[in-house]
């Protein structure tokens, strides 16, 4: 893939499936096969979030960096933003949100999944661990995925918390292509793109890029 595709600047690697959701051309068939199999098992497997552009990821990032969106601590509780140093703020955001240009959602190989028919009436999808844990309404779906998705090439890059990105049981990835994407993504490309765009905290980000690359981008299951 071209670096503009890897960093979410263009959509040339993507195909539209179900509404406005974009995924990588070569992931359409494996995903539809997984979805069909899920249906036979009684689940309505849907993508809550597929491709996200550099621009979209920058809005998410800047809203968190400026304090407009609340930051969460390890227990998914709101954090007092004003008490954090700049570096602590960076780590806190990176636990939950990828750096624009380094989100796996840019690739179209990774999505956040759920089953809308399992959501209790009046409940909105939150994408929290609670929903996917034994007491949560997506637990059985999550178990089914653990048992079956590998056959279709999918896995969870954020299966466990390894001190980088928090555990995200809802985030699945099409491994054959995603592995190549990760290998092709360079810190030079990330650095250039961050510096060229309106990304809050960019000098600190670029200064900390070797750490970010190691702890948050490559540190997957
Ligand atoms: Zn995700």
XYZ file of N, CA and C and ligand atoms in Angstrom:
664
model
N 0.842 -1.202 0.000
C 0.000 0.000 0.000
C 0.874 1.248 0.000
N 0.339 2.290 -0.618
C 1.075 3.558 -0.641
C 1.024 4.218 0.734
N 2.001 5.072 0.993
C 2.067 5.698 2.317
C 0.857 6.613 2.559
N 0.315 7.201 1.475
C -0.885 8.052 1.622
C -2.092 7.204 2.043
N -2.099 5.932 1.624
C -3.183 5.020 2.025
C -2.992 4.573 3.478
N -1.750 4.253 3.812
C -1.445 3.773 5.174
C -1.737 4.817 6.239
N -1.643 6.079 5.846
C -1.795 7.153 6.828
C -3.151 7.856 6.729
N -4.071 7.243 6.006
C -5.457 7.734 6.013
C -5.704 9.007 5.241
N -4.820 9.315 4.288
C -5.010 10.568 3.546
C -5.848 10.393 2.288
N -5.933 9.162 1.787
C -6.713 8.890 0.577
C -7.593 7.648 0.804
N -8.516 7.425 -0.144
C -9.450 6.300 0.005
C -9.318 5.296 -1.138
N -8.205 5.363 -1.876
C -8.036 4.519 -3.072
C -7.953 3.023 -2.766
N -7.679 2.666 -1.505
C -7.562 1.250 -1.132
C -8.875 0.689 -0.569
N -9.943 1.494 -0.642
C -11.159 1.126 0.101
C -12.372 0.838 -0.776
N -13.261 0.036 -0.231
C -14.547 -0.279 -0.855
C -15.638 -0.028 0.176
N -16.788 0.472 -0.306
C -17.881 0.748 0.624
C -18.709 -0.513 0.858
N -18.917 -0.873 2.111
C -19.884 -1.941 2.417
C -20.854 -1.401 3.460
N -22.067 -1.900 3.448
C -23.089 -1.527 4.439
C -23.082 -0.047 4.801
N -23.924 0.708 4.144
C -24.071 2.134 4.466
C -22.839 2.919 4.076
N -22.278 3.620 5.053
C -21.134 4.481 4.751
C -19.817 3.896 5.212
N -19.804 2.603 5.532
C -18.590 2.012 6.090
C -17.637 1.580 4.981
N -16.392 2.043 5.106
C -15.360 1.713 4.119
C -14.394 0.707 4.722
N -14.050 -0.306 3.909
C -13.018 -1.271 4.326
C -12.073 -1.523 3.148
N -10.935 -2.099 3.438
C -9.950 -2.414 2.401
C -10.566 -3.367 1.364
N -10.266 -3.129 0.065
C -10.813 -3.971 -1.017
C -10.725 -5.462 -0.692
N -9.563 -5.896 -0.218
C -9.315 -7.325 -0.031
C -9.867 -7.877 1.284
N -10.528 -7.020 2.057
C -11.090 -7.492 3.321
C -12.606 -7.679 3.200
N -13.166 -7.207 2.091
C -14.620 -7.309 1.901
C -15.061 -8.775 1.963
N -14.435 -9.635 1.147
C -14.847 -11.053 1.097
C -14.655 -11.767 2.434
N -13.466 -11.685 3.048
C -13.307 -12.349 4.347
C -14.305 -11.833 5.398
N -14.574 -10.517 5.381
C -15.517 -10.010 6.384
C -16.930 -10.522 6.131
N -17.355 -10.509 4.851
C -18.711 -10.987 4.549
C -18.860 -12.469 4.899
N -17.776 -13.233 4.717
C -17.805 -14.657 5.075
C -17.935 -14.823 6.589
N -17.183 -14.018 7.325
C -17.265 -14.054 8.793
C -18.675 -13.662 9.255
N -19.216 -12.633 8.615
C -20.540 -12.131 8.971
C -21.616 -13.201 8.715
N -21.457 -13.917 7.605
C -22.414 -14.961 7.232
C -22.388 -16.105 8.264
N -21.175 -16.485 8.615
C -20.983 -17.544 9.613
C -21.574 -17.115 10.956
N -21.379 -15.849 11.305
C -21.921 -15.318 12.559
C -23.447 -15.382 12.532
N -24.007 -15.072 11.382
C -25.468 -15.102 11.237
C -26.014 -16.508 11.489
N -25.286 -17.496 10.953
C -25.707 -18.892 11.159
C -25.641 -19.271 12.640
N -24.768 -18.587 13.367
C -24.642 -18.858 14.807
C -25.599 -17.985 15.621
N -26.393 -17.153 14.917
C -27.407 -16.351 15.605
C -26.992 -14.921 15.933
N -25.876 -14.463 15.351
C -25.426 -13.098 15.635
C -25.571 -12.188 14.415
N -25.914 -10.954 14.682
C -25.984 -9.944 13.629
C -24.710 -9.092 13.729
N -23.629 -9.629 13.182
C -22.314 -8.979 13.304
C -22.233 -7.751 12.400
N -21.989 -6.601 12.993
C -21.911 -5.361 12.223
C -20.664 -4.566 12.596
N -20.250 -3.705 11.669
C -19.097 -2.834 11.923
C -19.601 -1.497 12.454
N -19.125 -1.122 13.637
C -19.505 0.177 14.201
C -18.599 1.256 13.629
N -17.344 0.901 13.391
C -16.388 1.863 12.851
C -15.359 1.114 12.005
N -15.280 1.466 10.744
C -14.307 0.847 9.847
C -13.172 1.809 9.575
N -13.041 2.221 8.324
C -11.996 3.179 7.973
C -12.240 4.521 8.658
N -11.167 5.120 9.158
C -11.198 6.515 9.609
C -10.057 7.247 8.925
N -10.344 8.444 8.432
C -9.328 9.223 7.715
C -8.373 9.908 8.695
N -7.263 10.400 8.157
C -6.313 11.190 8.943
C -7.033 12.386 9.577
N -7.874 13.012 8.750
C -8.594 14.204 9.220
C -9.519 13.870 10.398
N -10.275 12.794 10.252
C -11.197 12.371 11.311
C -10.422 12.039 12.595
N -9.307 11.318 12.442
C -8.510 10.941 13.605
C -7.907 12.185 14.273
N -7.586 13.203 13.452
C -7.047 14.458 13.996
C -8.090 15.180 14.846
N -9.360 15.115 14.414
C -10.429 15.758 15.185
C -10.567 15.054 16.540
N -10.562 13.712 16.521
C -10.652 12.942 17.770
C -9.474 13.313 18.678
N -8.279 13.323 18.085
C -7.053 13.624 18.835
C -7.107 15.032 19.448
N -7.419 16.011 18.607
C -7.413 17.401 19.070
C -8.486 17.658 20.130
N -9.629 16.987 20.009
C -10.673 17.137 21.026
C -10.201 16.610 22.369
N -9.423 15.545 22.344
C -8.909 14.992 23.601
C -7.776 15.861 24.137
N -6.894 16.272 23.257
C -5.728 17.052 23.685
C -6.136 18.407 24.268
N -7.205 18.979 23.720
C -7.647 20.291 24.195
C -8.575 20.180 25.396
N -8.973 18.938 25.754
C -9.838 18.749 26.910
C -11.319 18.816 26.569
N -11.643 18.978 25.292
C -13.045 19.046 24.893
C -13.755 17.700 25.113
N -13.035 16.602 24.824
C -13.566 15.276 25.146
C -12.839 14.816 26.403
N -13.587 14.209 27.346
C -12.932 13.831 28.598
C -11.994 12.638 28.385
N -10.912 12.643 29.130
C -9.952 11.538 29.089
C -10.340 10.538 30.166
N -10.073 9.253 29.885
C -10.432 8.213 30.840
C -9.190 7.604 31.481
N -9.328 7.193 32.729
C -8.217 6.500 33.394
C -8.302 5.003 33.091
N -7.448 4.209 33.760
C -7.388 2.771 33.473
C -8.709 2.069 33.739
N -9.539 2.647 34.625
C -10.818 2.009 34.958
C -11.974 2.610 34.167
N -11.637 3.278 33.090
C -12.632 3.898 32.221
C -13.435 4.980 32.937
N -12.804 5.645 33.922
C -13.475 6.747 34.620
C -12.846 8.073 34.186
N -13.660 9.150 34.147
C -13.112 10.444 33.698
C -11.966 10.921 34.594
N -10.981 11.538 33.958
C -9.743 11.923 34.627
C -9.682 13.442 34.732
N -9.073 13.950 35.826
C -8.897 15.403 35.915
C -7.720 15.814 35.045
N -8.084 16.336 33.909
C -7.184 16.696 32.842
C -6.124 17.734 33.269
N -6.548 18.658 34.141
C -5.670 19.768 34.533
C -4.516 19.309 35.425
N -4.657 18.105 36.017
C -3.622 17.602 36.922
C -2.484 16.881 36.190
N -2.631 16.719 34.890
C -1.655 15.917 34.148
C -0.559 16.775 33.510
N 0.657 16.243 33.483
C 1.728 16.900 32.730
C 1.476 16.638 31.253
N 2.180 17.358 30.389
C 2.005 17.167 28.945
C 2.291 15.719 28.538
N 3.344 15.146 29.125
C 3.718 13.770 28.773
C 2.679 12.763 29.277
N 2.161 13.020 30.492
C 1.108 12.133 31.030
C -0.139 12.199 30.151
N -0.419 13.409 29.692
C -1.575 13.606 28.817
C -1.406 12.776 27.538
N -0.215 12.823 26.990
C 0.092 12.073 25.765
C -0.144 10.569 25.977
N 0.404 10.034 27.078
C 0.220 8.602 27.371
C -1.262 8.265 27.554
N -1.960 9.133 28.268
C -3.376 8.870 28.557
C -4.201 8.819 27.271
N -3.945 9.758 26.371
C -4.700 9.757 25.102
C -4.349 8.523 24.284
N -3.055 8.205 24.238
C -2.608 7.083 23.396
C -3.139 5.732 23.869
N -3.511 5.632 25.134
C -4.107 4.367 25.616
C -5.426 4.077 24.908
N -6.152 5.154 24.555
C -7.504 4.978 23.986
C -7.600 5.407 22.530
N -6.738 6.294 22.083
C -6.862 6.826 20.721
C -5.514 6.830 20.024
N -5.544 6.418 18.764
C -4.298 6.378 18.001
C -3.916 7.769 17.523
N -2.637 7.915 17.301
C -2.097 9.122 16.722
C -2.615 9.226 15.274
N -3.077 10.423 14.844
C -3.433 10.552 13.429
C -2.214 10.166 12.585
N -2.414 9.395 11.561
C -1.383 8.814 10.670
C -0.950 7.421 11.133
N -1.239 7.057 12.389
C -0.822 5.746 12.886
C -1.998 4.918 13.391
N -3.218 5.278 12.986
C -4.372 4.478 13.404
C -4.522 3.269 12.487
N -4.761 2.108 13.067
C -5.004 0.909 12.258
C -6.307 1.051 11.472
N -7.160 1.958 11.905
C -8.400 2.216 11.161
C -8.124 2.915 9.819
N -6.954 3.500 9.635
C -6.622 4.105 8.328
C -6.527 3.030 7.241
N -6.129 1.833 7.656
C -5.788 0.791 6.690
C -7.016 0.128 6.060
N -8.156 0.208 6.727
C -9.349 -0.485 6.236
C -9.341 -1.965 6.565
N -8.331 -2.396 7.298
C -8.206 -3.810 7.672
C -8.747 -4.058 9.077
N -9.002 -2.986 9.798
C -9.374 -3.081 11.206
C -10.739 -2.425 11.435
N -11.574 -3.090 12.226
C -12.870 -2.491 12.558
C -13.267 -2.769 13.996
N -14.197 -1.927 14.459
C -14.828 -2.145 15.754
C -16.168 -2.815 15.472
N -16.381 -3.969 16.095
C -17.589 -4.734 15.771
C -18.531 -4.854 16.975
N -19.800 -5.103 16.671
C -20.821 -5.298 17.703
C -22.028 -5.974 17.057
N -23.040 -6.228 17.865
C -24.290 -6.780 17.353
C -25.419 -5.861 17.818
N -25.984 -5.057 16.892
C -27.013 -4.085 17.300
C -28.235 -4.737 17.930
N -28.525 -5.998 17.548
C -29.728 -6.619 18.113
C -29.523 -7.081 19.560
N -28.279 -7.089 20.034
C -28.025 -7.471 21.432
C -28.013 -6.267 22.373
N -28.040 -5.068 21.784
C -28.049 -3.858 22.614
C -29.410 -3.735 23.299
N -29.434 -3.595 24.619
C -30.724 -3.406 25.296
C -31.425 -2.155 24.759
N -32.746 -2.177 24.778
C -33.508 -1.054 24.237
C -33.122 0.254 24.918
N -32.904 1.275 24.119
C -32.569 2.582 24.665
C -31.092 2.748 24.980
N -30.317 1.674 24.909
C -28.872 1.747 25.188
C -28.120 2.111 23.918
N -27.163 3.012 24.060
C -26.299 3.334 22.920
C -25.004 2.537 23.029
N -24.434 2.211 21.892
C -23.160 1.492 21.888
C -22.078 2.385 22.482
N -21.318 1.840 23.456
C -20.267 2.651 24.080
C -18.857 2.191 23.735
N -18.721 0.923 23.315
C -17.406 0.320 23.117
C -16.565 0.430 24.389
N -17.073 -0.184 25.449
C -16.330 -0.292 26.706
C -16.141 -1.785 27.000
N -15.119 -2.094 27.814
C -14.843 -3.502 28.133
C -16.036 -4.155 28.811
N -16.747 -3.370 29.621
C -17.901 -3.904 30.347
C -18.895 -4.602 29.416
N -19.106 -4.033 28.251
C -20.083 -4.596 27.308
C -19.673 -5.980 26.809
N -18.353 -6.238 26.778
C -17.835 -7.492 26.199
C -17.411 -8.498 27.264
N -17.525 -8.099 28.547
C -17.143 -8.995 29.650
C -18.284 -9.971 29.981
N -18.020 -10.979 30.847
C -19.034 -12.001 31.130
C -20.422 -11.455 31.486
N -20.479 -10.284 32.111
C -21.794 -9.735 32.468
C -22.358 -8.838 31.366
N -21.585 -8.629 30.323
C -21.998 -7.682 29.276
C -22.843 -8.319 28.185
N -23.560 -7.484 27.446
C -24.495 -8.026 26.442
C -23.802 -8.514 25.163
N -22.503 -8.221 24.988
C -21.799 -8.746 23.804
C -20.867 -9.914 24.141
N -20.974 -10.433 25.361
C -20.042 -11.473 25.807
C -20.071 -12.715 24.910
N -21.281 -13.157 24.573
C -21.380 -14.374 23.760
C -20.865 -14.163 22.347
N -21.136 -12.985 21.827
C -20.613 -12.637 20.503
C -19.082 -12.642 20.537
N -18.550 -12.057 21.599
C -17.108 -11.962 21.768
C -16.469 -13.358 21.849
N -17.122 -14.247 22.580
C -16.662 -15.638 22.685
C -16.710 -16.330 21.341
N -17.787 -16.111 20.638
C -17.948 -16.743 19.320
C -16.816 -16.277 18.390
N -16.525 -14.992 18.443
C -15.436 -14.454 17.611
C -14.108 -15.091 17.985
N -13.842 -15.198 19.283
C -12.591 -15.813 19.737
C -12.429 -17.208 19.157
N -13.538 -17.944 19.082
C -13.482 -19.333 18.588
C -13.424 -19.431 17.062
N -13.939 -18.452 16.367
C -14.143 -18.624 14.924
C -13.419 -17.663 13.986
N -13.083 -16.459 14.454
C -12.620 -15.449 13.484
C -11.268 -15.776 12.852
N -10.460 -16.541 13.562
C -9.127 -16.866 13.058
C -9.170 -17.602 11.714
N -10.197 -18.441 11.558
C -10.369 -19.188 10.312
C -10.521 -18.270 9.118
N -11.013 -17.046 9.359
C -11.224 -16.085 8.278
C -10.088 -15.071 8.181
N -9.087 -15.212 9.021
C -7.926 -14.320 8.974
C -7.954 -13.178 9.971
N -8.998 -13.163 10.822
C -9.128 -12.043 11.766
C -8.564 -12.397 13.142
N -8.101 -11.376 13.850
C -7.639 -11.548 15.237
C -7.776 -10.215 15.971
N -7.462 -10.237 17.280
C -7.558 -9.007 18.074
C -6.155 -8.481 18.404
N -5.739 -7.375 17.788
C -4.415 -6.831 18.112
C -4.344 -6.269 19.535
N -5.515 -5.904 20.096
C -5.552 -5.356 21.460
C -6.297 -6.302 22.405
N -5.971 -7.571 22.297
C -6.618 -8.617 23.102
C -6.358 -8.414 24.594
N -5.101 -8.088 24.919
C -4.754 -7.853 26.327
C -4.012 -6.521 26.447
N -4.042 -5.959 27.643
C -3.340 -4.711 27.915
C -1.869 -5.041 28.164
N -1.005 -4.571 27.262
C 0.438 -4.855 27.404
C 1.203 -3.600 27.779
N 0.494 -2.643 28.374
C 1.137 -1.388 28.757
C 1.148 -0.374 27.624
N 0.444 -0.691 26.562
C 0.301 0.269 25.460
C -1.157 0.645 25.338
N -1.746 0.300 24.187
C -3.175 0.550 23.999
C -3.961 -0.346 24.958
N -5.034 0.207 25.519
C -5.867 -0.556 26.451
C -6.503 -1.746 25.740
N -6.980 -2.711 26.521
C -7.648 -3.883 25.963
C -8.905 -3.446 25.201
N -9.013 -3.889 23.945
C -10.175 -3.519 23.123
C -10.758 -4.771 22.476
N -11.640 -5.480 23.188
C -12.182 -6.729 22.649
C -13.032 -6.533 21.389
N -13.462 -5.314 21.147
C -14.328 -5.027 19.985
C -13.530 -4.760 18.709
N -12.230 -4.607 18.838
C -11.410 -4.222 17.685
C -10.797 -5.463 17.036
N -11.219 -5.757 15.806
C -10.649 -6.911 15.106
C -9.901 -6.456 13.856
N -8.970 -7.299 13.433
C -8.046 -6.914 12.379
C -7.857 -8.062 11.397
N -7.772 -7.740 10.118
C -7.505 -8.772 9.110
C -5.987 -8.907 8.977
N -5.490 -9.940 9.630
C -4.050 -10.091 9.846
C -3.194 -10.127 8.568
N -3.585 -10.869 7.508
C -2.688 -10.962 6.345
C -2.307 -9.594 5.764
N -3.226 -8.665 5.744
C -2.905 -7.354 5.177
C -2.399 -6.389 6.249
N -3.014 -6.450 7.426
C -2.626 -5.527 8.496
C -1.148 -5.693 8.877
N -0.649 -6.921 8.869
C 0.765 -7.147 9.194
C 1.687 -6.398 8.233
N 1.323 -6.447 6.949
C 2.132 -5.734 5.949
C 2.037 -4.224 6.142
N 0.851 -3.761 6.501
C 0.656 -2.320 6.717
C 1.559 -1.833 7.843
N 1.563 -2.598 8.932
C 2.375 -2.205 10.084
C 3.857 -2.152 9.711
N 4.297 -3.138 8.937
C 5.700 -3.164 8.528
C 6.053 -1.958 7.658
N 5.090 -1.532 6.835
C 5.362 -0.452 5.875
C 5.261 0.943 6.490
N 4.669 1.042 7.673
C 4.473 2.351 8.300
C 5.760 2.791 9.001
N 6.345 3.882 8.540
C 7.621 4.325 9.111
C 7.437 5.537 10.026
N 8.362 5.685 10.957
C 8.299 6.858 11.839
C 8.575 8.136 11.045
N 9.357 8.037 9.996
C 9.628 9.222 9.159
C 8.327 9.740 8.546
N 7.525 8.822 8.018
C 6.261 9.229 7.403
C 5.335 9.855 8.449
N 5.280 9.241 9.623
C 4.426 9.765 10.700
C 4.902 11.164 11.093
N 6.198 11.289 11.300
C 6.798 12.567 11.696
C 6.441 13.674 10.704
N 6.655 13.408 9.419
C 6.414 14.428 8.392
C 4.952 14.871 8.378
N 4.080 13.909 8.469
C 2.660 14.204 8.377
C 2.149 14.982 9.592
N 2.614 14.590 10.780
C 2.209 15.283 12.008
C 2.680 16.737 11.936
N 3.936 16.954 11.530
C 4.488 18.307 11.491
C 3.758 19.192 10.472
N 3.289 18.583 9.399
C 2.638 19.345 8.321
C 1.198 19.729 8.648
N 0.604 19.057 9.622
C -0.823 19.246 9.865
C -1.112 19.827 11.237
N -2.398 20.179 11.406
C -2.825 20.754 12.672
C -3.128 19.636 13.674
N -2.078 19.154 14.336
C -2.234 18.107 15.349
C -1.708 18.686 16.657
N -2.577 18.799 17.664
C -2.153 19.418 18.920
C -1.070 18.586 19.608
N -0.086 19.290 20.156
C 1.017 18.624 20.858
C 2.073 18.083 19.918
N 2.124 18.604 18.684
C 2.977 17.957 17.680
C 4.473 17.981 17.995
N 4.978 19.023 18.671
C 6.429 18.991 18.963
C 6.735 17.886 19.963
N 5.879 17.768 20.990
C 6.083 16.699 21.972
C 5.932 15.321 21.308
N 4.941 15.201 20.437
C 4.706 13.930 19.734
C 5.963 13.523 18.961
N 6.504 14.475 18.208
C 7.671 14.136 17.375
C 8.890 13.821 18.229
N 9.012 14.520 19.340
C 10.115 14.258 20.265
C 9.981 12.854 20.873
N 8.747 12.429 21.121
C 8.488 11.135 21.771
C 8.188 10.012 20.776
N 8.344 10.283 19.500
C 7.920 9.324 18.476
C 8.541 7.920 18.599
N 9.846 7.808 18.915
C 10.403 6.453 19.075
C 9.677 5.661 20.171
N 9.352 6.352 21.290
C 8.606 5.708 22.380
C 7.195 5.340 21.903
N 6.523 6.275 21.236
C 5.147 6.042 20.771
C 5.103 4.851 19.809
N 6.070 4.811 18.913
C 6.123 3.742 17.913
C 6.252 2.372 18.599
N 7.153 2.329 19.582
C 7.429 1.069 20.260
C 6.287 0.663 21.201
N 5.845 1.624 22.022
C 4.885 1.283 23.087
C 3.429 1.202 22.611
N 3.079 1.996 21.591
C 1.656 2.056 21.206
C 1.369 1.545 19.791
N 2.321 1.657 18.879
C 2.026 1.256 17.490
C 2.400 -0.218 17.255
N 3.594 -0.597 17.697
C 4.061 -1.974 17.448
C 3.717 -2.941 18.586
N 3.341 -2.400 19.728
C 3.096 -3.219 20.917
C 1.696 -3.853 20.874
N 1.528 -4.840 19.981
C 0.218 -5.479 19.826
C 0.336 -6.978 20.121
N -0.808 -7.624 20.201
C -0.817 -9.070 20.494
C -0.464 -9.871 19.258
Zn -10.867 0.233 16.821
